[in-house]
Amino acid sequence: MRRRNFIKNMGALGLVSTVSSLPAINKTSGYTLPKSSIKVEDGWDVIVVGGGPGGCTAAISAAREGAKTLLIEGMGQLGGMGTTGMIPAWCPFSDGEKIIYRGLAEKIFIESKKGVAHEKKDRLDWVSINPEYLMTVYDQMVTEAGVKVLFFSRLASVKMKANDTVDALVIANKSGLTAFKAKVYIDATGDGDLAAWAGATFKKGDENGVVQSSTLCFSFANVDTYNYVNGPTLHGGNANSPIHEAVKSGKYPLIDSHFCNNLIGPNVVQFNAGHIVNMDSTDPWAVSEAMIKGRNIAQQYLQAMKDLQPKTFGSAFIVKTGSLLGVRDSRRIEGDYIFTVDDWLQRRTFEDEIGRNSYYLDVHKAGHKSIHYKKGESHGIPYRCLTPKGLKNVLTAGRCISTDEEAFGSLRVMPPCLVTGEAAGMAAQHAIKQSDNDVHKIDVHYLRKRLKEENQYFL
Ligand SMILES: Cc1cc2nc3c(=O)[nH]c(=O)nc-3n(C[C@H](O)[C@H](O)[C@H](O)COP(=O)(O)OP(=O)(O)OC[C@H]3O[C@@H](n4cnc5c(N)ncnc54)[C@H](O)[C@@H]3O)c2cc1C
């Protein structure tokens, strides 16, 4: 029965020509699939695609609310940009006065700090990340919540049962293609693959489609920790950083003065440095070129530091570059509400807010000026930014939520992504219980009550 359903679905996708022509190897329209791939995995309540910060908290909270939850991730570890992408630090968890990303976000943050013993216990802002440690934090929290995880599996296609309702996700992995069915789906792919392929409207970049620059992060080992800690601040924000001399010299043509760096463990410094301009992360050819360029950029930064800071970096080498390209900007799925830069500037509060955010307008484009809040200021994040217009049983979490391009510069970072994930996971299970899987019709007062019970912070 399951096999027949799958074949019907694949037929609708144009992948299977006839049922009768399916012996050991399936004859498809010009393609062959191994027999083992012909199956439907049914019976899930919630499927989350993408195991970054947004996807992990979405899966944990859906499972905690009682949903039978599957988390599908294209790579072999959880954490997305913060682990596989090797981002070296958490953006601030405080509004300058108190921690404002609470609930699961705070729990993950506190656990992750155990992996960076050199950080001060009470530090809340720009805390460094040990990616291998953080992966295990996510592994543990996700599995303890009862989430089933499927690694090395990519969303390849979306099957609809009506214009507004997703029926199944077609996943590609070592079993070939498998259709996974749930009642509610959460898009935490960062790029909004699921919602876009289900037909949601989206924006990418500015009015000309230009996106913020990408960065391939990397780490150096065998750094002299004493000289690193006691030497000049290397960050490009320091006018006296040697990075400026390196850029000016013209000897390292691929580098620029974007040079964030953190000690992540003994003698290991991790970098978020350099820019790959206007790279479209939904174009695999562009991503492939950018990975090659990113590795060359990392080599040039190493050479520059060896030349200019030999006591610190003379014996250093690149121990790792990201296995995921650091993509800042991609599809923003249009929700019932689009959070705008005006909302950000007005520090707006919303009746349906599910969390708060205080991160600055951090847009990585030439000439863009950052704007910061004062201490203690923040804005609300409306639930309606997580509900894609025109899709009944889909939510978004993480950086693909509904914002304009400039406000996105603030909401795209990991602490708010953790917060939107927790709300999306909870809302998914509430939609199953309350509104026939319709994420637009849940009782938002109840969602906010449950989030408060889990210690989330909002007004
Ligand atoms: C260079 C750079 C520097 C940054 N610096 C900081 C910083 O210092 N501090 C900070 O807090 N934030 C920082 N950010 C922002 C932050 O890391 C990301 O925006 C955040 O991780 C987004 O979370 P997410 O869960 O939405 O998606 P991601 O972290 O992008 O995770 C998405 C996950 O989905 C998976 N996936 C994608 N497509 C598919 C598919 N089709 N099928 C299956 N799986 C899929 C990916 O493999 C990935 O694991 C930075 C971002 C970049 C790019």
Short mmCIF file of N, CA, C and O and ligand atoms in Angstrom, two decimals, residues 49-56 72-75 77-85 87-93 126 129 153-156 171 188-191 193-194 197 213-217 258 260 272-274 324-329 359 362 364 397-400 408 411-418, ligand 1:
data_model
loop_
_atom_site.label_atom_id
_atom_site.label_comp_id
_atom_site.label_asym_id
_atom_site.label_seq_id
_atom_site.Cartn_x
_atom_site.Cartn_y
_atom_site.Cartn_z
N VAL A 49 13.05 20.39 8.43
CA VAL A 49 14.18 20.23 7.50
C VAL A 49 15.21 21.30 7.80
O VAL A 49 14.90 22.50 7.77
N GLY A 50 16.45 20.86 8.05
CA GLY A 50 17.54 21.78 8.39
C GLY A 50 17.84 21.74 9.87
O GLY A 50 16.97 22.05 10.69
N GLY A 51 19.06 21.32 10.22
CA GLY A 51 19.42 21.15 11.63
C GLY A 51 20.34 22.24 12.15
O GLY A 51 21.21 22.00 12.97
N GLY A 52 20.14 23.48 11.67
CA GLY A 52 20.87 24.64 12.23
C GLY A 52 20.23 25.05 13.55
O GLY A 52 19.38 24.32 14.10
N PRO A 53 20.60 26.22 14.08
CA PRO A 53 20.01 26.67 15.35
C PRO A 53 18.48 26.68 15.32
O PRO A 53 17.82 26.21 16.25
N GLY A 54 17.90 27.22 14.23
CA GLY A 54 16.44 27.29 14.12
C GLY A 54 15.81 25.91 14.06
O GLY A 54 14.78 25.66 14.71
N GLY A 55 16.41 25.01 13.31
CA GLY A 55 15.85 23.66 13.15
C GLY A 55 15.97 22.84 14.43
O GLY A 55 15.05 22.07 14.77
N CYS A 56 17.08 23.00 15.14
CA CYS A 56 17.26 22.21 16.37
C CYS A 56 16.23 22.60 17.43
O CYS A 56 15.58 21.72 18.02
N ILE A 72 15.49 16.40 9.64
CA ILE A 72 16.26 15.97 8.47
C ILE A 72 17.36 16.99 8.19
O ILE A 72 17.09 18.18 8.05
N GLU A 73 18.60 16.51 8.09
CA GLU A 73 19.74 17.42 7.90
C GLU A 73 20.64 16.90 6.76
O GLU A 73 20.95 15.71 6.69
N GLY A 74 21.04 17.84 5.91
CA GLY A 74 21.85 17.47 4.74
C GLY A 74 23.27 17.05 5.09
O GLY A 74 23.89 16.28 4.36
N MET A 75 23.80 17.57 6.20
CA MET A 75 25.17 17.25 6.58
C MET A 75 25.16 16.15 7.66
O MET A 75 24.11 15.58 7.92
N GLN A 77 26.08 16.58 10.94
CA GLN A 77 26.04 17.11 12.31
C GLN A 77 25.01 18.22 12.39
O GLN A 77 24.61 18.78 11.38
N LEU A 78 24.63 18.54 13.65
CA LEU A 78 23.66 19.61 13.88
C LEU A 78 24.40 20.91 14.18
O LEU A 78 25.57 20.92 14.53
N GLY A 79 23.68 22.02 14.04
CA GLY A 79 24.25 23.32 14.41
C GLY A 79 24.40 24.27 13.24
O GLY A 79 24.62 25.46 13.45
N GLY A 80 24.32 23.76 12.01
CA GLY A 80 24.33 24.64 10.83
C GLY A 80 25.57 25.53 10.80
O GLY A 80 26.70 25.07 11.00
N MET A 81 25.35 26.81 10.59
CA MET A 81 26.47 27.75 10.45
C MET A 81 27.35 27.78 11.70
O MET A 81 28.55 28.02 11.62
N GLY A 82 26.74 27.56 12.88
CA GLY A 82 27.50 27.67 14.13
C GLY A 82 28.45 26.51 14.36
O GLY A 82 29.32 26.60 15.24
N THR A 83 28.31 25.42 13.61
CA THR A 83 29.20 24.26 13.79
C THR A 83 29.82 23.89 12.43
O THR A 83 31.00 24.10 12.21
N THR A 84 28.98 23.41 11.52
CA THR A 84 29.48 23.01 10.20
C THR A 84 30.05 24.21 9.45
O THR A 84 30.98 24.08 8.66
N GLY A 85 29.45 25.38 9.67
CA GLY A 85 29.91 26.61 9.00
C GLY A 85 31.01 27.33 9.76
O GLY A 85 31.53 28.33 9.29
N ILE A 87 31.23 29.33 12.42
CA ILE A 87 31.12 30.69 12.96
C ILE A 87 31.79 30.69 14.34
O ILE A 87 31.46 29.87 15.18
N PRO A 88 32.74 31.61 14.60
CA PRO A 88 33.52 31.48 15.84
C PRO A 88 32.88 32.01 17.11
O PRO A 88 33.42 31.80 18.19
N ALA A 89 31.75 32.72 17.02
CA ALA A 89 31.19 33.30 18.26
C ALA A 89 29.67 33.44 18.17
O ALA A 89 29.12 33.61 17.07
N TRP A 90 29.03 33.40 19.34
CA TRP A 90 27.61 33.72 19.43
C TRP A 90 27.46 35.25 19.39
O TRP A 90 28.17 35.96 20.10
N CYS A 91 26.51 35.74 18.63
CA CYS A 91 26.14 37.14 18.77
C CYS A 91 25.60 37.35 20.19
O CYS A 91 25.21 36.38 20.86
N PRO A 92 25.57 38.60 20.66
CA PRO A 92 25.18 38.84 22.07
C PRO A 92 23.86 38.17 22.46
O PRO A 92 22.89 38.21 21.71
N PHE A 93 23.88 37.57 23.66
CA PHE A 93 22.65 37.01 24.21
C PHE A 93 21.93 38.04 25.10
O PHE A 93 20.83 37.78 25.57
N TRP A 126 29.21 37.84 22.62
CA TRP A 126 30.33 37.43 21.78
C TRP A 126 31.15 36.31 22.42
O TRP A 126 32.37 36.34 22.41
N ILE A 129 32.80 29.95 20.28
CA ILE A 129 32.16 28.65 20.06
C ILE A 129 33.23 27.61 19.74
O ILE A 129 34.06 27.81 18.85
N SER A 153 20.93 13.67 4.45
CA SER A 153 19.67 13.54 3.70
C SER A 153 19.20 14.93 3.31
O SER A 153 19.06 15.81 4.17
N ARG A 154 18.97 15.11 2.02
CA ARG A 154 18.62 16.46 1.53
C ARG A 154 17.21 16.50 0.98
O ARG A 154 16.78 15.58 0.28
N LEU A 155 16.54 17.58 1.29
CA LEU A 155 15.26 17.83 0.65
C LEU A 155 15.50 18.00 -0.84
O LEU A 155 16.33 18.83 -1.25
N ALA A 156 14.78 17.18 -1.65
CA ALA A 156 14.99 17.25 -3.10
C ALA A 156 13.76 17.79 -3.81
O ALA A 156 13.87 18.36 -4.90
N ILE A 171 13.05 13.12 -0.13
CA ILE A 171 14.39 13.28 0.46
C ILE A 171 15.37 12.38 -0.30
O ILE A 171 15.07 11.20 -0.55
N ALA A 188 13.55 24.95 8.07
CA ALA A 188 14.67 25.58 8.78
C ALA A 188 15.94 25.40 7.95
O ALA A 188 17.02 25.19 8.47
N THR A 189 15.77 25.45 6.64
CA THR A 189 16.91 25.22 5.74
C THR A 189 17.79 26.46 5.59
O THR A 189 18.79 26.42 4.88
N GLY A 190 17.44 27.55 6.24
CA GLY A 190 18.19 28.79 6.05
C GLY A 190 17.84 29.47 4.74
O GLY A 190 17.48 30.65 4.71
N ASP A 191 17.88 28.71 3.67
CA ASP A 191 17.58 29.26 2.34
C ASP A 191 16.08 29.21 2.00
O ASP A 191 15.70 29.63 0.90
N ASP A 193 14.25 26.54 1.31
CA ASP A 193 14.01 25.61 0.19
C ASP A 193 12.60 25.03 0.23
O ASP A 193 11.90 24.99 -0.79
N LEU A 194 12.19 24.55 1.41
CA LEU A 194 10.92 23.83 1.53
C LEU A 194 9.75 24.74 1.16
O LEU A 194 8.92 24.41 0.30
N TRP A 197 9.78 25.84 -2.54
CA TRP A 197 9.40 24.77 -3.47
C TRP A 197 7.93 24.39 -3.30
O TRP A 197 7.33 23.80 -4.19
N SER A 213 27.18 39.73 1.46
CA SER A 213 28.34 38.88 1.14
C SER A 213 28.36 37.61 2.00
O SER A 213 27.87 37.60 3.13
N SER A 214 28.98 36.58 1.45
CA SER A 214 29.20 35.31 2.17
C SER A 214 30.64 35.26 2.65
O SER A 214 31.50 36.01 2.18
N THR A 215 30.90 34.31 3.56
CA THR A 215 32.25 34.14 4.11
C THR A 215 32.47 32.66 4.38
O THR A 215 31.60 32.01 4.99
N LEU A 216 33.59 32.12 3.96
CA LEU A 216 33.94 30.75 4.38
C LEU A 216 34.83 30.88 5.62
O LEU A 216 35.94 31.40 5.54
N CYS A 217 34.32 30.41 6.77
CA CYS A 217 35.07 30.53 8.02
C CYS A 217 36.16 29.45 8.09
O CYS A 217 36.10 28.45 7.37
N HIS A 258 37.43 42.66 6.95
CA HIS A 258 36.48 41.93 7.81
C HIS A 258 37.25 40.76 8.43
O HIS A 258 37.58 39.78 7.74
N CYS A 260 37.03 38.95 11.96
CA CYS A 260 36.59 38.57 13.31
C CYS A 260 37.33 37.30 13.70
O CYS A 260 37.47 36.39 12.86
N ASN A 272 36.10 34.41 11.22
CA ASN A 272 35.00 34.76 10.32
C ASN A 272 35.58 35.97 9.57
O ASN A 272 35.54 37.08 10.07
N ALA A 273 36.18 35.70 8.40
CA ALA A 273 36.99 36.75 7.76
C ALA A 273 36.85 36.68 6.24
O ALA A 273 36.74 35.60 5.66
N GLY A 274 36.86 37.85 5.65
CA GLY A 274 36.80 37.93 4.18
C GLY A 274 35.37 37.92 3.66
O GLY A 274 34.42 37.59 4.39
N LEU A 324 30.37 23.97 5.38
CA LEU A 324 29.26 24.73 4.78
C LEU A 324 29.77 26.14 4.53
O LEU A 324 30.42 26.73 5.40
N LEU A 325 29.46 26.69 3.37
CA LEU A 325 29.80 28.08 3.11
C LEU A 325 28.98 28.97 4.05
O LEU A 325 27.80 28.69 4.29
N GLY A 326 29.59 30.02 4.57
CA GLY A 326 28.87 30.94 5.45
C GLY A 326 27.98 31.86 4.62
O GLY A 326 28.41 32.88 4.11
N VAL A 327 26.72 31.47 4.53
CA VAL A 327 25.75 32.24 3.73
C VAL A 327 24.95 33.13 4.66
O VAL A 327 24.23 32.65 5.52
N ARG A 328 25.10 34.44 4.49
CA ARG A 328 24.36 35.36 5.37
C ARG A 328 22.94 35.57 4.87
O ARG A 328 22.02 35.73 5.63
N ASP A 329 22.76 35.60 3.57
CA ASP A 329 21.55 36.18 3.00
C ASP A 329 21.03 35.30 1.87
O ASP A 329 21.79 34.94 0.97
N TYR A 359 19.77 42.63 18.48
CA TYR A 359 21.01 42.67 17.69
C TYR A 359 20.96 43.85 16.70
O TYR A 359 19.90 44.23 16.24
N ASP A 362 23.08 44.68 10.98
CA ASP A 362 24.41 44.22 10.57
C ASP A 362 24.31 43.69 9.13
O ASP A 362 24.08 42.50 8.91
N HIS A 364 26.04 43.12 5.64
CA HIS A 364 27.38 43.01 5.03
C HIS A 364 27.33 43.40 3.56
O HIS A 364 27.30 42.55 2.67
N ALA A 397 11.47 28.77 10.37
CA ALA A 397 12.26 29.02 11.59
C ALA A 397 13.66 29.41 11.17
O ALA A 397 14.15 28.94 10.14
N GLY A 398 14.31 30.26 11.99
CA GLY A 398 15.68 30.64 11.66
C GLY A 398 15.72 31.82 10.71
O GLY A 398 14.83 32.67 10.71
N ARG A 399 16.72 31.83 9.83
CA ARG A 399 16.93 33.06 9.07
C ARG A 399 16.00 33.21 7.86
O ARG A 399 16.02 34.27 7.23
N CYS A 400 15.21 32.21 7.51
CA CYS A 400 14.33 32.38 6.34
C CYS A 400 12.96 32.94 6.71
O CYS A 400 12.04 32.93 5.90
N PHE A 408 16.42 42.12 8.23
CA PHE A 408 17.02 40.78 8.17
C PHE A 408 18.46 40.81 8.70
O PHE A 408 18.91 39.85 9.35
N LEU A 411 17.88 40.14 12.36
CA LEU A 411 17.21 38.92 12.81
C LEU A 411 17.88 37.63 12.32
O LEU A 411 17.51 36.54 12.74
N ARG A 412 18.86 37.74 11.43
CA ARG A 412 19.46 36.56 10.83
C ARG A 412 20.43 35.80 11.74
O ARG A 412 20.82 34.69 11.44
N VAL A 413 20.84 36.39 12.88
CA VAL A 413 21.91 35.76 13.66
C VAL A 413 21.37 34.69 14.63
O VAL A 413 20.16 34.57 14.83
N MET A 414 22.29 33.96 15.23
CA MET A 414 21.87 32.72 15.89
C MET A 414 20.93 32.87 17.08
O MET A 414 19.96 32.09 17.18
N PRO A 415 21.15 33.85 18.01
CA PRO A 415 20.21 33.91 19.15
C PRO A 415 18.73 34.06 18.71
O PRO A 415 17.89 33.26 19.15
N PRO A 416 18.38 35.04 17.82
CA PRO A 416 16.96 35.08 17.41
C PRO A 416 16.53 33.84 16.62
O PRO A 416 15.36 33.45 16.68
N CYS A 417 17.47 33.20 15.89
CA CYS A 417 17.10 31.97 15.16
C CYS A 417 16.69 30.87 16.14
O CYS A 417 15.74 30.11 15.89
N LEU A 418 17.41 30.78 17.26
CA LEU A 418 17.05 29.78 18.28
C LEU A 418 15.64 30.07 18.81
O LEU A 418 14.85 29.16 19.06
C1 LIG B 1 29.83 34.25 7.75
C2 LIG B 1 28.78 34.35 8.77
C3 LIG B 1 29.09 34.88 10.02
C4 LIG B 1 28.13 34.92 11.01
N1 LIG B 1 28.48 35.35 12.26
C5 LIG B 1 27.64 35.16 13.28
C6 LIG B 1 28.07 35.38 14.61
O1 LIG B 1 29.19 35.80 14.86
N2 LIG B 1 27.19 35.08 15.60
C7 LIG B 1 25.91 34.64 15.37
O2 LIG B 1 25.18 34.41 16.32
N3 LIG B 1 25.47 34.48 14.10
C8 LIG B 1 26.31 34.69 13.07
N4 LIG B 1 25.90 34.46 11.78
C9 LIG B 1 24.48 34.16 11.49
C10 LIG B 1 24.08 32.74 11.79
O3 LIG B 1 25.14 31.85 11.90
C11 LIG B 1 23.08 32.16 10.78
O4 LIG B 1 22.29 33.11 10.18
C12 LIG B 1 22.23 31.13 11.54
O5 LIG B 1 23.04 30.01 11.82
C13 LIG B 1 21.00 30.74 10.76
O6 LIG B 1 20.38 29.66 11.41
P1 LIG B 1 19.39 28.72 10.63
O7 LIG B 1 19.00 27.64 11.58
O8 LIG B 1 18.32 29.53 10.02
O9 LIG B 1 20.21 28.15 9.39
P2 LIG B 1 21.66 27.56 9.21
O10 LIG B 1 22.54 27.77 10.38
O11 LIG B 1 22.09 28.08 7.88
O12 LIG B 1 21.38 25.99 9.11
C14 LIG B 1 20.64 25.44 8.05
C15 LIG B 1 20.83 23.93 8.06
O13 LIG B 1 19.97 23.37 7.09
C16 LIG B 1 20.67 22.42 6.31
N5 LIG B 1 20.04 22.42 4.99
C17 LIG B 1 19.96 23.45 4.13
N6 LIG B 1 19.27 23.10 3.03
C18 LIG B 1 18.92 21.81 3.21
C19 LIG B 1 18.19 20.88 2.40
N7 LIG B 1 17.68 21.21 1.21
N8 LIG B 1 18.02 19.62 2.90
C20 LIG B 1 18.52 19.27 4.11
N9 LIG B 1 19.21 20.12 4.91
C21 LIG B 1 19.40 21.37 4.46
C22 LIG B 1 22.11 22.92 6.30
O14 LIG B 1 23.01 21.86 6.07
C23 LIG B 1 22.25 23.52 7.69
O15 LIG B 1 22.73 22.59 8.63
C24 LIG B 1 26.82 34.45 10.75
C25 LIG B 1 26.50 33.94 9.50
C26 LIG B 1 27.46 33.89 8.52
C27 LIG B 1 27.11 33.30 7.21
#
